[in-house]
Short mmCIF file of C-alpha atoms and ligand atoms in Angstrom, two decimals:
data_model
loop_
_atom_site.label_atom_id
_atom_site.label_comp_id
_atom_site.label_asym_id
_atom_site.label_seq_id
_atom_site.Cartn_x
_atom_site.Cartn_y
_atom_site.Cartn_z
CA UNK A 213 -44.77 24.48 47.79
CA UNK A 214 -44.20 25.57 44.23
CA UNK A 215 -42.07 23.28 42.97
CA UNK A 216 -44.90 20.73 43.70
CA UNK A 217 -48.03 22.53 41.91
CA UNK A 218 -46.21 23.10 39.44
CA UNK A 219 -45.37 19.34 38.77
CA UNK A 220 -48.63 18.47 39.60
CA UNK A 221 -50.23 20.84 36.94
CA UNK A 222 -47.61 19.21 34.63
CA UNK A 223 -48.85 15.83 35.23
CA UNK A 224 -52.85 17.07 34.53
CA UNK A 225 -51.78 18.32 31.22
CA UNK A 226 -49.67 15.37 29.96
CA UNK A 227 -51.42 12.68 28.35
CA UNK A 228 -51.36 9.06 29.48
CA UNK A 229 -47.99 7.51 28.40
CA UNK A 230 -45.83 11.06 27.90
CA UNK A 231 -42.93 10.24 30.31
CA UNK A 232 -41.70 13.35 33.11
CA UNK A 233 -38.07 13.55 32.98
CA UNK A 234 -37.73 16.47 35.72
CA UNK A 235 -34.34 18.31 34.27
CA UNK A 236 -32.57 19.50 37.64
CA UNK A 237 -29.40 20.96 36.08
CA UNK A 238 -28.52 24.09 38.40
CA UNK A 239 -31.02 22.75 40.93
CA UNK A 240 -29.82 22.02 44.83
CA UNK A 241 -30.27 18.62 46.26
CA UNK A 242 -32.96 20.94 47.89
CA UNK A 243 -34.88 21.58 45.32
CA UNK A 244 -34.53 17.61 43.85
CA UNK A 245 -35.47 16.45 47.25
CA UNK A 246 -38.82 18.47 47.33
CA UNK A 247 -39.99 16.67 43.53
CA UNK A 248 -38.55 13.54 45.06
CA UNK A 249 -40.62 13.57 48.40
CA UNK A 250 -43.66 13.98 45.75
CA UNK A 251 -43.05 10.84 44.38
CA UNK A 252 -41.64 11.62 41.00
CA UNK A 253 -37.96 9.78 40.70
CA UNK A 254 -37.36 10.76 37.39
CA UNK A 255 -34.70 13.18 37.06
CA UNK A 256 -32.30 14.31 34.35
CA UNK A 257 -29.04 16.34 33.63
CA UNK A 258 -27.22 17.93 31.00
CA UNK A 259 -23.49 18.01 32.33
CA UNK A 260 -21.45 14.84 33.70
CA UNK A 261 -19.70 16.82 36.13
CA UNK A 262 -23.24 17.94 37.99
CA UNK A 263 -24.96 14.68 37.94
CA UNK A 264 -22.24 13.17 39.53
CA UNK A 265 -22.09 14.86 42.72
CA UNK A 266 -25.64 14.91 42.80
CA UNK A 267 -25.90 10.97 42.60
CA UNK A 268 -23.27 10.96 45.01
CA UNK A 269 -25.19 12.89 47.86
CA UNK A 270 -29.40 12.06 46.88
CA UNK A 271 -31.38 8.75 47.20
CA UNK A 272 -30.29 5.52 45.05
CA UNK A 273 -33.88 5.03 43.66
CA UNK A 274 -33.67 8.39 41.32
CA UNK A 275 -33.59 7.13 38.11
CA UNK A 276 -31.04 9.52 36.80
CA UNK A 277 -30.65 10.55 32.30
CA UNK A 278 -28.25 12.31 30.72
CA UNK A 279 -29.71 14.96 28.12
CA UNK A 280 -27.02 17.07 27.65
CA UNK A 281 -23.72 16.47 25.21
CA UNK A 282 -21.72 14.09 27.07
CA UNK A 283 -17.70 13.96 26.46
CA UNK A 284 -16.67 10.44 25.92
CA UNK A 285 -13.80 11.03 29.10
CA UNK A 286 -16.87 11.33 31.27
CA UNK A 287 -18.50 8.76 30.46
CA UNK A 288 -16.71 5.50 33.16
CA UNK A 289 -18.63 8.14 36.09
CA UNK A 290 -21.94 7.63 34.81
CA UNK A 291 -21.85 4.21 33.06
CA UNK A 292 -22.61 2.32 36.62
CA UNK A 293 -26.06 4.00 37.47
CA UNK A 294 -27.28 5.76 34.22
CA UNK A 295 -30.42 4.54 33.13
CA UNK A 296 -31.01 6.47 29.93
CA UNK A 297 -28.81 8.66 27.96
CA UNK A 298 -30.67 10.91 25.33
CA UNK A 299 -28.00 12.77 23.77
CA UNK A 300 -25.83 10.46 21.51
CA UNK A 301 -24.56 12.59 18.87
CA UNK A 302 -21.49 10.75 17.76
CA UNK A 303 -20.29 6.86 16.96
CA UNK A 304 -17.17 7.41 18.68
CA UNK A 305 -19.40 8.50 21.73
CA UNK A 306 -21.50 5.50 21.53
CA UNK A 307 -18.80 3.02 21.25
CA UNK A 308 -17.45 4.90 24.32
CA UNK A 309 -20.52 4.22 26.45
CA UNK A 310 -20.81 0.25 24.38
CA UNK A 311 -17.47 -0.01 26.52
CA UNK A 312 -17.98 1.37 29.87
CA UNK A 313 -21.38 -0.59 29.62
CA UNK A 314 -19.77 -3.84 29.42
CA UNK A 315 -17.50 -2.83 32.03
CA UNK A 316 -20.25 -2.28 34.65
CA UNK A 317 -21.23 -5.81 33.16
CA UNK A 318 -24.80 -4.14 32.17
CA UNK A 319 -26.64 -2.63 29.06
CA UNK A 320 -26.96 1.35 28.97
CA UNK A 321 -30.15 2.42 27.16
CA UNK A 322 -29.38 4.89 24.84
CA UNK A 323 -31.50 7.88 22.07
CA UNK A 324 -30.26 8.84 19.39
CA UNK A 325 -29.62 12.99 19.03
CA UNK A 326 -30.95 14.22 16.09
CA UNK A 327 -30.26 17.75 14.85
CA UNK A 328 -33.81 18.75 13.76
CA UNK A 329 -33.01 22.97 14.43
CA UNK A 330 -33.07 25.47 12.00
CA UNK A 331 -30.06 27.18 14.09
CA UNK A 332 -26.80 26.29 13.85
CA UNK A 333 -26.68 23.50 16.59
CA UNK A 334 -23.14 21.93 17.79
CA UNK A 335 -24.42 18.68 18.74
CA UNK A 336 -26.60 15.87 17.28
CA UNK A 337 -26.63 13.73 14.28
CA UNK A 338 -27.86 14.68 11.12
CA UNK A 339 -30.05 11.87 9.90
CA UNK A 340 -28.50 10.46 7.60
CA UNK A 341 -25.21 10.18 9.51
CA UNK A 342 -28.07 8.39 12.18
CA UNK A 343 -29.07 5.84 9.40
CA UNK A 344 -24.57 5.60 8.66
CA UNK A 345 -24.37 4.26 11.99
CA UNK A 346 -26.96 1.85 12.17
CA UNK A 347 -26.34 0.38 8.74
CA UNK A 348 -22.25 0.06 10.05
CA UNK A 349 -20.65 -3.51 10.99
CA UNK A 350 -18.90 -1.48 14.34
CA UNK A 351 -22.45 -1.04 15.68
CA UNK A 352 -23.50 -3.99 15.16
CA UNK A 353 -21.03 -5.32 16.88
CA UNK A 354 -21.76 -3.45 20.23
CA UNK A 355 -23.46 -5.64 22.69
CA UNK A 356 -24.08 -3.38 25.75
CA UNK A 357 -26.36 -0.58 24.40
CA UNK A 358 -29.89 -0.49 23.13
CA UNK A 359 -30.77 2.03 20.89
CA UNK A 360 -34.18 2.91 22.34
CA UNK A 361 -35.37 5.57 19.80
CA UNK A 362 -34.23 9.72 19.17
CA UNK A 363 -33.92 13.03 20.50
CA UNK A 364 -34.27 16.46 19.29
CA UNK A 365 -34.25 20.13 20.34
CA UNK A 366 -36.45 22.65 18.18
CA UNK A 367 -35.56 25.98 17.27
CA UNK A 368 -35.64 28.11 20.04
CA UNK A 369 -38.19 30.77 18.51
CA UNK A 370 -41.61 32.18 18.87
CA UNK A 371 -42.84 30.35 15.95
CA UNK A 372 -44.88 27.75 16.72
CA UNK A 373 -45.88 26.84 12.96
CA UNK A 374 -41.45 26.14 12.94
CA UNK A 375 -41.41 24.34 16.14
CA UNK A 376 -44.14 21.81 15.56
CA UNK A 377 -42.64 20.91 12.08
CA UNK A 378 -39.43 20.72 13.59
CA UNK A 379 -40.91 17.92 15.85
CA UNK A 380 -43.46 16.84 13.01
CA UNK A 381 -39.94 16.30 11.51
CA UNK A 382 -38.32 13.85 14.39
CA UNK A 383 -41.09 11.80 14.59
CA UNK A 384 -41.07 11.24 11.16
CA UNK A 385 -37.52 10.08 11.42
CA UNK A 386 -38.10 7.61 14.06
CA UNK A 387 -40.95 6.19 11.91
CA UNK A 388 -38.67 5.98 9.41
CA UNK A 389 -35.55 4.51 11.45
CA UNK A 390 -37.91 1.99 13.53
CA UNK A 391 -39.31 1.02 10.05
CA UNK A 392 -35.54 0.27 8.36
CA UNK A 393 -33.45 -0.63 11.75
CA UNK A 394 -35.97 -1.61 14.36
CA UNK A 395 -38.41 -3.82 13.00
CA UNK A 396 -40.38 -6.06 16.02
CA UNK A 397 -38.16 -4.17 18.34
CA UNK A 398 -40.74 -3.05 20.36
CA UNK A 399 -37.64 -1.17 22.78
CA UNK A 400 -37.64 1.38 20.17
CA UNK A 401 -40.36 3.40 21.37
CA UNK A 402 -39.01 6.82 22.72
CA UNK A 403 -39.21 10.05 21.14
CA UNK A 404 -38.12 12.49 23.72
CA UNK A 405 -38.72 15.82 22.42
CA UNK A 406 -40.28 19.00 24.38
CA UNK A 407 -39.34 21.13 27.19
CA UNK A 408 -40.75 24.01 29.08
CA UNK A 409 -41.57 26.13 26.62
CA UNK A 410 -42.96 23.40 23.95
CA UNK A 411 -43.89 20.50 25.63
CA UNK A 412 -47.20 20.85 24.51
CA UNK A 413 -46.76 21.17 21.09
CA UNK A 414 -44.37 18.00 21.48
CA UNK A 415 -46.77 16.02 22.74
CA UNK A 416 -49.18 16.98 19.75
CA UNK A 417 -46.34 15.29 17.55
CA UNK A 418 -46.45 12.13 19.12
CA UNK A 419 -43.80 12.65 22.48
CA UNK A 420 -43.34 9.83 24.55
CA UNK A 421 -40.57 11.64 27.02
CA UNK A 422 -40.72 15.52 28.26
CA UNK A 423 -37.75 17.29 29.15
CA UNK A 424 -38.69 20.13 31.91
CA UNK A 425 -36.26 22.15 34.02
CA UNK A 426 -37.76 25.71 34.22
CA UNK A 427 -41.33 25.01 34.45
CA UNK A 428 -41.20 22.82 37.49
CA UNK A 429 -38.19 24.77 39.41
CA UNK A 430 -38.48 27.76 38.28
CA UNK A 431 -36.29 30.14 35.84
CA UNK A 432 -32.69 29.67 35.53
CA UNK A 433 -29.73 32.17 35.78
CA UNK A 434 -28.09 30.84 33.12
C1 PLP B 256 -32.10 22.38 30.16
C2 PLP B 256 -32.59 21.34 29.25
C3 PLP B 256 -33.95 20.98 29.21
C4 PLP B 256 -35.01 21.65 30.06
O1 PLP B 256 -35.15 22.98 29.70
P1 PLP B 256 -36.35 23.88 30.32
O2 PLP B 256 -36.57 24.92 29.29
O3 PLP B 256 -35.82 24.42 31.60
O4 PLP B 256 -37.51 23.00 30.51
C5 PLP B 256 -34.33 19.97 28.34
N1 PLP B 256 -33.45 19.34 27.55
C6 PLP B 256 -32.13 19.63 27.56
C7 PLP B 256 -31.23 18.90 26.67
C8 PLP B 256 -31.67 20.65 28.40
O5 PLP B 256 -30.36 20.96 28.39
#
């Protein structure tokens, strides 16, 4: 099968300690269930209204992210079973998912979005706005999520000089962040940054998570 040499050439590649999150967004239950009967759990999606549905109808053990800009109405779906959201790119989202947290009487693990692109990008925090929110008293005051480090999306570009300073970039800023906001916190530890077409340049930059869709189930439509 395909789907599994491909994520088994994925794993020979990644270092020791680069996380797999297996990005199934347009992907049947199918398709999940042949990665899943591999062994790798591990799966994420960018839109609410997908991953719910598929939660719904696959095995309870999938350890389930959200990378993908999440509306804050969506959020009371997800908040029971989530295990790591990656795409924070607002306060008002955060204090959204602080709520529906404590609801579910647990603690969502969350990354911060950063908008590292040269390209106009909608979503993700610039960093400064990042540091804003950390330094305010209405985040400190949020008890059911733990900031467990950033995200970031590079230009989408042949250049790989641009993308790898792009990342270079990001993990400078969680250096930075873990240094001013996170200090013997060892739960900030994640950058998640790379995807099909740059993991390994990512993971040159100092990755800890991997984002691929494409490369293990093949090319999109849209
Ligand atoms: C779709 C998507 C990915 C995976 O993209 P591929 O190029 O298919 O590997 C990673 N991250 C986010 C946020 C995505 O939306």
């Amino acid at each position: 099968m395909t789907v599994v040499n491909n994520l088994k050439n994925i794993f020979e590649e990644l270092p020791e300690g680069v996380k797999l999150i297996a990005i199934s967004k347009t992907n049947t239950p199918d398709q999940i269930m042949q990665v899943y009967n591999a062994g790798h759990l591990v799966f994420g999606e960018s839109k609410a209204q997908e991953l719910i549905p598929k939660y719904e109808a696959l095995p309870k053990d999938i350890r389930w992210h959200m990378v993908g800009h999440l509306q804050s109405n969506k959020v009371k779906y997800i908040a029971p079973f989530i295990e790591l959201i990656h795409s924070i790119d607002s306060q008002k989202l955060l204090k959204v998912v602080n709520k529906e947290a404590g609801k579910n009487a647990r603690t969502i693990q969350c990354l911060l979005q950063i908008d590292i692109a040269e390209e106009e990008s909608k979503y993700g925090l610039k960093f400064e706005e990042a540091c804003e929110m950390l330094e305010s008293e209405s985040f400190r005051s949020m008890e059911n999520v733990e900031i467990c480090g950033l995200m970031g999306m590079a230009t989408f570009t042949e250049n790989t000089d641009q993308v790898k300073s792009e990342f270079r970039q990001l993990r400078q800023y969680f250096d930075t962040i873990r240094e001013k906001y996170f200090a013997g916190k060892p739960s900030f530890k994640e950058i998640s940054m790379g995807m099909s077409g740059d993991y390994g340049l990512a993971v040159e930059e100092g990755s800890t998570m991997v984002r691929i869709g494409s490369a293990i189930f093949g090319e999109r439509d849209n």
